[in-house]
Coordinates of C-alpha atoms and ligand atoms in Angstrom, one line a residue:
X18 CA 86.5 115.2 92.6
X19 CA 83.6 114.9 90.3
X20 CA 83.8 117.3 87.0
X21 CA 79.9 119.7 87.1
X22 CA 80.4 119.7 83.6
X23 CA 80.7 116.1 83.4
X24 CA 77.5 115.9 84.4
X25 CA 73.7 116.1 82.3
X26 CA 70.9 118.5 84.2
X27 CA 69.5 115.1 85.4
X28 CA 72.7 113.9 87.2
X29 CA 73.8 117.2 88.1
X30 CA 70.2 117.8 90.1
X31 CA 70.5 114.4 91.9
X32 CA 74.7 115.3 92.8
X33 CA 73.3 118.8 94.5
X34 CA 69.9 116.7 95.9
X35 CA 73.0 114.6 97.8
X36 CA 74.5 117.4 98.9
X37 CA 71.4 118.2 100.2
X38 CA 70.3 121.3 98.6
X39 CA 67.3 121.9 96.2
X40 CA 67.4 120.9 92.6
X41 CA 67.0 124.7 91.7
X42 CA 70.1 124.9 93.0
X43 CA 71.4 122.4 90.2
X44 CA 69.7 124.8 87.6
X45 CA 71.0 128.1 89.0
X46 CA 74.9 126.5 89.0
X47 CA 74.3 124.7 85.6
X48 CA 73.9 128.5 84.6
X49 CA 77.0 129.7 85.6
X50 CA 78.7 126.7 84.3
X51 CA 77.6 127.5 81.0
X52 CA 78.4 130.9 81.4
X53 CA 82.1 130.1 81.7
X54 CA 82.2 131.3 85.5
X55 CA 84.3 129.2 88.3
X56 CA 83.0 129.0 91.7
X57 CA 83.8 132.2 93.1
X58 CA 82.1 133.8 90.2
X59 CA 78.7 131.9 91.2
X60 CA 77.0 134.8 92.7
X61 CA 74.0 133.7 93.8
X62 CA 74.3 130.8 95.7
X63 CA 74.7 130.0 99.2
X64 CA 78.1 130.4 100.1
X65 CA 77.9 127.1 102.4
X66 CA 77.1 125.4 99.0
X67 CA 80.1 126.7 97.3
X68 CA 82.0 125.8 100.1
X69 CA 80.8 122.2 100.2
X70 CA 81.2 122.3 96.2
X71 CA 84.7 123.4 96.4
X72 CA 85.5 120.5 98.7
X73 CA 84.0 117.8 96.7
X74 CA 83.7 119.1 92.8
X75 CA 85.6 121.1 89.9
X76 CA 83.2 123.6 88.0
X77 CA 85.7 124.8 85.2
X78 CA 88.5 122.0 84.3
X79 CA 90.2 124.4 81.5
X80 CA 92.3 127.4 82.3
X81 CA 93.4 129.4 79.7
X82 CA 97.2 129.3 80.1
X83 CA 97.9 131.2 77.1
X84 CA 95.8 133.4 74.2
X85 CA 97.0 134.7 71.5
X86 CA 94.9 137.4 69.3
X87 CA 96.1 137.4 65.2
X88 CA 96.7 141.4 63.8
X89 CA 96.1 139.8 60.6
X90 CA 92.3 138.2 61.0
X91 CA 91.6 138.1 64.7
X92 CA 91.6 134.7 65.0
X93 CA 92.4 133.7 68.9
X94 CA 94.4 131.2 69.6
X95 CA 94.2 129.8 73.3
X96 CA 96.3 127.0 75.1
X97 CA 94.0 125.0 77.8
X98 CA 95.6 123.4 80.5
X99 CA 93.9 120.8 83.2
X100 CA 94.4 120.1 86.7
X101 CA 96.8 117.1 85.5
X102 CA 99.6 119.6 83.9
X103 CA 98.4 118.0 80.2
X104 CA 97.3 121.3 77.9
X105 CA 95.7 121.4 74.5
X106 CA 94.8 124.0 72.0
X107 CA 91.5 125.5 71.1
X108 CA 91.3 128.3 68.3
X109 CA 87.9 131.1 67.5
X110 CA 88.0 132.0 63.9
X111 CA 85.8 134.8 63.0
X112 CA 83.6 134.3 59.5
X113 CA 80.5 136.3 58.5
X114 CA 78.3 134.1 59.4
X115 CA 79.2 133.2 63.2
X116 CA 82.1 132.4 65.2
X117 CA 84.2 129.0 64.8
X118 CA 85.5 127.8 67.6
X119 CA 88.2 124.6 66.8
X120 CA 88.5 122.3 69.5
X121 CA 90.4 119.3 70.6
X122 CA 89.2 116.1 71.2
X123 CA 92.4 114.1 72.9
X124 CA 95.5 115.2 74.4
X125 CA 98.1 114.5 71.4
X126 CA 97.2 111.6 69.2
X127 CA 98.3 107.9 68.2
X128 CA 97.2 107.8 64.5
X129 CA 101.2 109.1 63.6
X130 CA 99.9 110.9 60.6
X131 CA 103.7 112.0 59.2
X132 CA 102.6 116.0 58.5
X133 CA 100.4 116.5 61.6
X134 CA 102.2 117.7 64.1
X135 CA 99.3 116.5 67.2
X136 CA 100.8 113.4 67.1
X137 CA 104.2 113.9 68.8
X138 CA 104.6 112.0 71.7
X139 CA 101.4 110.0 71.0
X140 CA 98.5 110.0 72.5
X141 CA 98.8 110.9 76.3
X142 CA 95.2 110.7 77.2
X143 CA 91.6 110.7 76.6
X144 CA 89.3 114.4 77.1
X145 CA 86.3 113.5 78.7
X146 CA 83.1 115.5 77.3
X147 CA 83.2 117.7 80.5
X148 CA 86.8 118.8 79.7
X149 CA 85.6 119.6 76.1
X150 CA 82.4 121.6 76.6
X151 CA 84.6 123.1 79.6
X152 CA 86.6 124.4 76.9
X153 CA 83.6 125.5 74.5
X154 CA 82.3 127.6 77.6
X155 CA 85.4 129.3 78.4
X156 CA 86.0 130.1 74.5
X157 CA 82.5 131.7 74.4
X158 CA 83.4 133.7 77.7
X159 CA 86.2 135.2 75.6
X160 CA 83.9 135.8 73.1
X161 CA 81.6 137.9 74.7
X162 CA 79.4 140.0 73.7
X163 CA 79.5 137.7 70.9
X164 CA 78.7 133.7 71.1
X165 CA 80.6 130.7 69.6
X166 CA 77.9 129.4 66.7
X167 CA 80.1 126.5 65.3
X168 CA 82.0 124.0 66.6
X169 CA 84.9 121.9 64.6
X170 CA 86.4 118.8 66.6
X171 CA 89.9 119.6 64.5
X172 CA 92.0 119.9 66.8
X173 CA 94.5 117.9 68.5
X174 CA 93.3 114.4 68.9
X175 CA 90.8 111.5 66.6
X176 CA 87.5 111.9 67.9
X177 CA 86.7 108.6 66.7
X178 CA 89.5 107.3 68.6
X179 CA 87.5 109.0 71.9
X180 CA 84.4 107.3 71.0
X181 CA 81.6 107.9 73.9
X182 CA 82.9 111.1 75.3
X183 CA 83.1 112.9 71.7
X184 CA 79.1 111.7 71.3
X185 CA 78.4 112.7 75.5
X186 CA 79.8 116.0 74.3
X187 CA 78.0 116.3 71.7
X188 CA 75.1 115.8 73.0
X189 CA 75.7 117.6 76.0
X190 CA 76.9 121.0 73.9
X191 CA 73.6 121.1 71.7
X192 CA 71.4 120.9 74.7
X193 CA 69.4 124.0 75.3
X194 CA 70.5 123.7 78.4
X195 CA 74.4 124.6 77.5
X196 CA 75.2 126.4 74.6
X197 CA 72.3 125.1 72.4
X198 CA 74.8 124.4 69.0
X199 CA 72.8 123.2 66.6
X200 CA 74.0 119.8 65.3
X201 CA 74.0 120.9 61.8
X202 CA 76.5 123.7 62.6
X203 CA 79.2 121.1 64.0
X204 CA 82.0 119.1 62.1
X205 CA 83.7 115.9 63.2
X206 CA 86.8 115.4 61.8
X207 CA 88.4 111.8 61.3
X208 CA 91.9 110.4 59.6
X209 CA 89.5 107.7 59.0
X210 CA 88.1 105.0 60.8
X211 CA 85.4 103.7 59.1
X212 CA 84.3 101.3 62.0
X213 CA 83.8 104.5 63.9
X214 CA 81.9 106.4 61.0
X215 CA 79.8 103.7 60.6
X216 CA 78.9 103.7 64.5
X217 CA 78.0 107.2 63.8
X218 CA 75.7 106.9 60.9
X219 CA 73.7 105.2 63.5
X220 CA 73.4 107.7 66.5
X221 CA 71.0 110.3 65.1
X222 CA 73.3 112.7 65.4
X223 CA 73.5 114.9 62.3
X224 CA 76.8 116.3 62.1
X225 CA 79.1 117.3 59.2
X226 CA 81.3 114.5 58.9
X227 CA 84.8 115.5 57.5
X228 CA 87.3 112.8 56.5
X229 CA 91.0 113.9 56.2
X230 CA 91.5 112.1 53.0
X231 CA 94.7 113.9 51.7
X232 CA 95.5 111.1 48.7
X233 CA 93.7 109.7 45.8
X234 CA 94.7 106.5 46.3
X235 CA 95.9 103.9 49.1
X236 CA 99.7 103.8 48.4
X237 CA 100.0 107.3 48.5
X238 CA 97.7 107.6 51.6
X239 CA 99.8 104.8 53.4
X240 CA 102.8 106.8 52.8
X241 CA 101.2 109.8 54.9
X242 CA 98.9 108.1 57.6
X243 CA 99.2 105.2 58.7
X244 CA 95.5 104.4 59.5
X245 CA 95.8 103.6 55.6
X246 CA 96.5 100.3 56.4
X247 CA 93.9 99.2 58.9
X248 CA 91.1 101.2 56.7
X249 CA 91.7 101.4 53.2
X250 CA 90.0 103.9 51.0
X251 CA 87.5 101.5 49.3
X252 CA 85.8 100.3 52.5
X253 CA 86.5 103.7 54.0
X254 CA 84.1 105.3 50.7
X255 CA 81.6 102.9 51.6
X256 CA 81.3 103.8 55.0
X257 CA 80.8 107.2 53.9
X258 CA 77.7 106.9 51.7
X259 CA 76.7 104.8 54.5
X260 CA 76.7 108.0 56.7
X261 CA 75.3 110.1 53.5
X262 CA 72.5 107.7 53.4
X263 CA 71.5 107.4 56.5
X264 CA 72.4 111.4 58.1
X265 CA 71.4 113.2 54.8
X266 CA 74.4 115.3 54.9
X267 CA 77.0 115.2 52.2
X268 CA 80.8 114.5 53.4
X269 CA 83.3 116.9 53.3
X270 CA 86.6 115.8 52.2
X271 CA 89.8 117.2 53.6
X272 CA 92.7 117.7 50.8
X273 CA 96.1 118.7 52.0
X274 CA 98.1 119.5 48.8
X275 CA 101.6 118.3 49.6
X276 CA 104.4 119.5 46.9
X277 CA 105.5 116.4 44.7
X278 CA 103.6 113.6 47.0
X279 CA 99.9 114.1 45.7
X280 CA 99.2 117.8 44.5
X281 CA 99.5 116.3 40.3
X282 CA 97.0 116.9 37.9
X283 CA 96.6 113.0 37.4
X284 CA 96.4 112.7 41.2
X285 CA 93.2 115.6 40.8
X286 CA 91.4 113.0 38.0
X287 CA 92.1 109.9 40.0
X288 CA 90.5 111.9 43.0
X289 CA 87.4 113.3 41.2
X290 CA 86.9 109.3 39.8
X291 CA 86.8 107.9 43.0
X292 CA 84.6 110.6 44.5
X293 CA 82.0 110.6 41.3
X294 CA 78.3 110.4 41.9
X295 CA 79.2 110.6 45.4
X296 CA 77.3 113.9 47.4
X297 CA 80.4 115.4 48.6
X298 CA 82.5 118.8 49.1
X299 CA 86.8 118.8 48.5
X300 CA 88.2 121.4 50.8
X301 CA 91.7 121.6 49.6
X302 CA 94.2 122.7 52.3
X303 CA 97.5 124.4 51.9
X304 CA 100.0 122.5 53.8
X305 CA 101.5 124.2 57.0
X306 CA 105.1 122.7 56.2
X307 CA 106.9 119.6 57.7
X308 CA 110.6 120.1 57.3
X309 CA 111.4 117.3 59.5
X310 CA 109.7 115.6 57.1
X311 CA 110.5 117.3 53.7
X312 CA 106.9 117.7 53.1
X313 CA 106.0 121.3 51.8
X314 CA 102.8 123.0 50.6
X315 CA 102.2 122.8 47.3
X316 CA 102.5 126.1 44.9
X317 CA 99.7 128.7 44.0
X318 CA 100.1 127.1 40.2
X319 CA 99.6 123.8 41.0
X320 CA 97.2 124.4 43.8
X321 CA 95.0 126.3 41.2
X322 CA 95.6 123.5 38.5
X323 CA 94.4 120.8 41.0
X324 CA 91.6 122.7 42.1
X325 CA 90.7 123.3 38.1
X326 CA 90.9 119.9 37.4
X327 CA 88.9 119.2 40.3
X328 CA 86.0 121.5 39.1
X329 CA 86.6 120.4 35.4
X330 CA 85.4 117.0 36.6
X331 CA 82.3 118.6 38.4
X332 CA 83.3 117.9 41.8
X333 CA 82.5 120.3 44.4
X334 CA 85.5 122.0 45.9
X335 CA 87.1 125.0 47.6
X336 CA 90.7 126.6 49.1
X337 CA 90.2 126.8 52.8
X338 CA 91.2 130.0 53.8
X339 CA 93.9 130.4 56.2
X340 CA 93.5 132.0 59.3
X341 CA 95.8 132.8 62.4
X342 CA 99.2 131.9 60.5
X343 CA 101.3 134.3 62.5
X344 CA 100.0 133.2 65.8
X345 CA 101.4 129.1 65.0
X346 CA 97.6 128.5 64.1
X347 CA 97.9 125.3 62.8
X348 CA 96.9 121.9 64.8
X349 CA 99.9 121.3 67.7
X350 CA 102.0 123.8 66.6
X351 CA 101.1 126.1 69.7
X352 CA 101.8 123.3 72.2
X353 CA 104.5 121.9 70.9
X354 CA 106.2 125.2 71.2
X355 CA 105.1 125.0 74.8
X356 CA 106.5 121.5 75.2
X357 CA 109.8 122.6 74.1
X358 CA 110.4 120.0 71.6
X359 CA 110.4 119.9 67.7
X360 CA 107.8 119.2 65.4
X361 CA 108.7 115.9 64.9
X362 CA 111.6 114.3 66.7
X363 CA 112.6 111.3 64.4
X364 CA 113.2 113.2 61.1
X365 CA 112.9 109.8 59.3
X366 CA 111.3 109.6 55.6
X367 CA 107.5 110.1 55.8
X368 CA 107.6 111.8 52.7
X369 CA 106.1 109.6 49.9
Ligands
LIG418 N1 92.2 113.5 63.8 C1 91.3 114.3 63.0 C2 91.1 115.8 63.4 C3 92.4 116.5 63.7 S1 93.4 117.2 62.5 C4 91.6 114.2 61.5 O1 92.6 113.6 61.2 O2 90.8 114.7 60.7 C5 92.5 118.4 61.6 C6 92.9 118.5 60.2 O3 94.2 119.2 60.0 C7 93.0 117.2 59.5 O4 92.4 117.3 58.2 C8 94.5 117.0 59.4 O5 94.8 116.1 58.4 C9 94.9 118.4 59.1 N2 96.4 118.7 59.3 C10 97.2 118.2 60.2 N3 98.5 118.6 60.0 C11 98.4 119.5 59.0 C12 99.4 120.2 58.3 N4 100.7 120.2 58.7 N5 99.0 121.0 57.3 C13 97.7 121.0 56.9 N6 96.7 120.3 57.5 C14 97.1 119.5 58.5

């Protein structure tokens, strides 16, 4: 079965032309696909076509096996499952200025940071870019009237670690001929990998780059992500201006303040030292706690000393708000409810 959305307008023209239909054809289905619509939705084709479609081809891989709406902020929470039984989580935030929509890159994930909770059970596959933009065109169906304006890959999974389909997809979902999303108004997220950052830097894809950083320093850092070791923080910097330099777009770095592991006011100085004269943004995230792990989020006190110290040093830096907490909005939580199993089954030390 071949995934439509799989498919650029170029190869989805010459999979209807062998079909033997008319590449208008391949335009006219390309607009339902991005629409969000399924085969039976696809009203104005020939219903011989659909029928030879439905033998040979999936339209939408991602069905929405659960959604969940927050009282507090609206934030939607939805569970996406595939044809295979795997299911991962996509969330819409709703800001001012647009609507967010968080997606996931990889079913679970093998980078084993100790406070993410994606990385139970590993990795268990690979999303190809059709199963991602699949998602992005369902999301924006539920969005209706209004349209998904940004996209953050932060959800479960290491883009990095899903190399060509995460740049297929994005290339795919800022097409005109999908959902048009500007480059500028989508984040990558990575634990890390500076090989893959690098890569990149060199793909002419302008992106906001955002690297979890969550330590000042390697031994702490080691202590909560084990990437640490394969990419330390010095080469992982470098590869960083590297990306500056050659994007033009200043990195965000991603701050989880963890109580007692690396939410001091000495860790804040160390921090703004390594980060000086470097064009960059701290977003400083409240923890969604680990008790398996004993990790906990940080207080309000020392949150606001960090963040003080962080500004005191001229570094550019802000809370991230928190959005969908009563509807498990935080990465994996949401499916590992569904798989049944807790957070974290090995309960041994991660904390620093
Ligand atoms: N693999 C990518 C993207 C997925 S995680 C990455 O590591 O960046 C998205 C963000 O949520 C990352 O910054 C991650 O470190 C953070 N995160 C994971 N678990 C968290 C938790 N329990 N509390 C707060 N942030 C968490």
């Amino acid at each position: 079965m071949t995934l439509l959305t799989d498919l650029t307008p170029e190869e989805l023209a010459a999979f209807v032309r062998a079909l033997g239909w008319p590449d208008f054809r391949a335009r006219q289905i390309n607009g339902w696909l991005v629409k969000g619509c399924d085969f039976d939705g696809m009203a104005n084709l020939p219903r011989e076509l659909i029928a030879r479609l439905e033998e040979v081809a999936v339209a939408q891989p991602a069905r929405v096996l659960e959604h969940h709406v927050s009282s507090d902020d609206g934030t939607e929470k939805m569970l996406f499952g595939f044809s295979d039984g795997h299911c991962v989580e996509g969330v819409l935030m709703r800001y001012r200025h647009g609507i967010t929509l968080c997606l996931s890159t990889q079913v679970g994930c093998r980078m084993g940071c100790a406070f993410c909770a994606s990385t139970l059970n590993g990795r268990q596959r690979n999303l190809s870019a059709g199963e991602m933009l699949g998602m992005a065109y369902t999301a924006n169906r539920l969005a209706m009237p209004e349209k998904v304006s940004n996209i953050v890959l932060m959800g479960s999974g290491e883009p990095l670690d899903n190399y060509d389909q995460v740049i297929r997809f994005l290339r795919l979902v800022s097409s005109p001929d999908s959902l048009n999303i500007g480059l500028r108004h989508i984040s990558l997220s990575t634990c890390g990998l500076s090989d893959g950052i690098r890569k990149l830097a060199g793909e002419g894809l302008p992106v906001t780059l955002s690297v979890s950083l969550h330590a000042p320093n390697d031994l702490i850092r080691k202590q909560l992500m084990p990437v640490a070791s394969a990419f330390p923080m010095e080469g992982l910097l470098l590869s960083c201006k590297d990306y500056l330099k050659k994007t033009g777009r200043r990195i965000v770095f991603e701050y989880a303040l963890i109580r007692g592991v690396n939410d001091g006011p000495e860790h804040a100085r160390e921090l703004a030292g390594r980060l000086r004269g470097m064009q960059c943004h701290v977003n400083l995230i409240p923890l969604n706690d680990v008790p398996e792990r004993g990790l906990r989020a940080s207080g309000k006190a020392e949150m606001q000393r960090f963040l003080g110290e962080l500004k005191d040093m001229d570094v550019s830096v802000t809370v991230r708000r928190q959005l969908g907490d009563d509807i498990a909005g935080a990465c994996g939580q949401l499916r590992a409810q569904r798989l049944k199993t807790p957070l974290l089954p090995d309960g041994d030390g991660g904390k620093a």
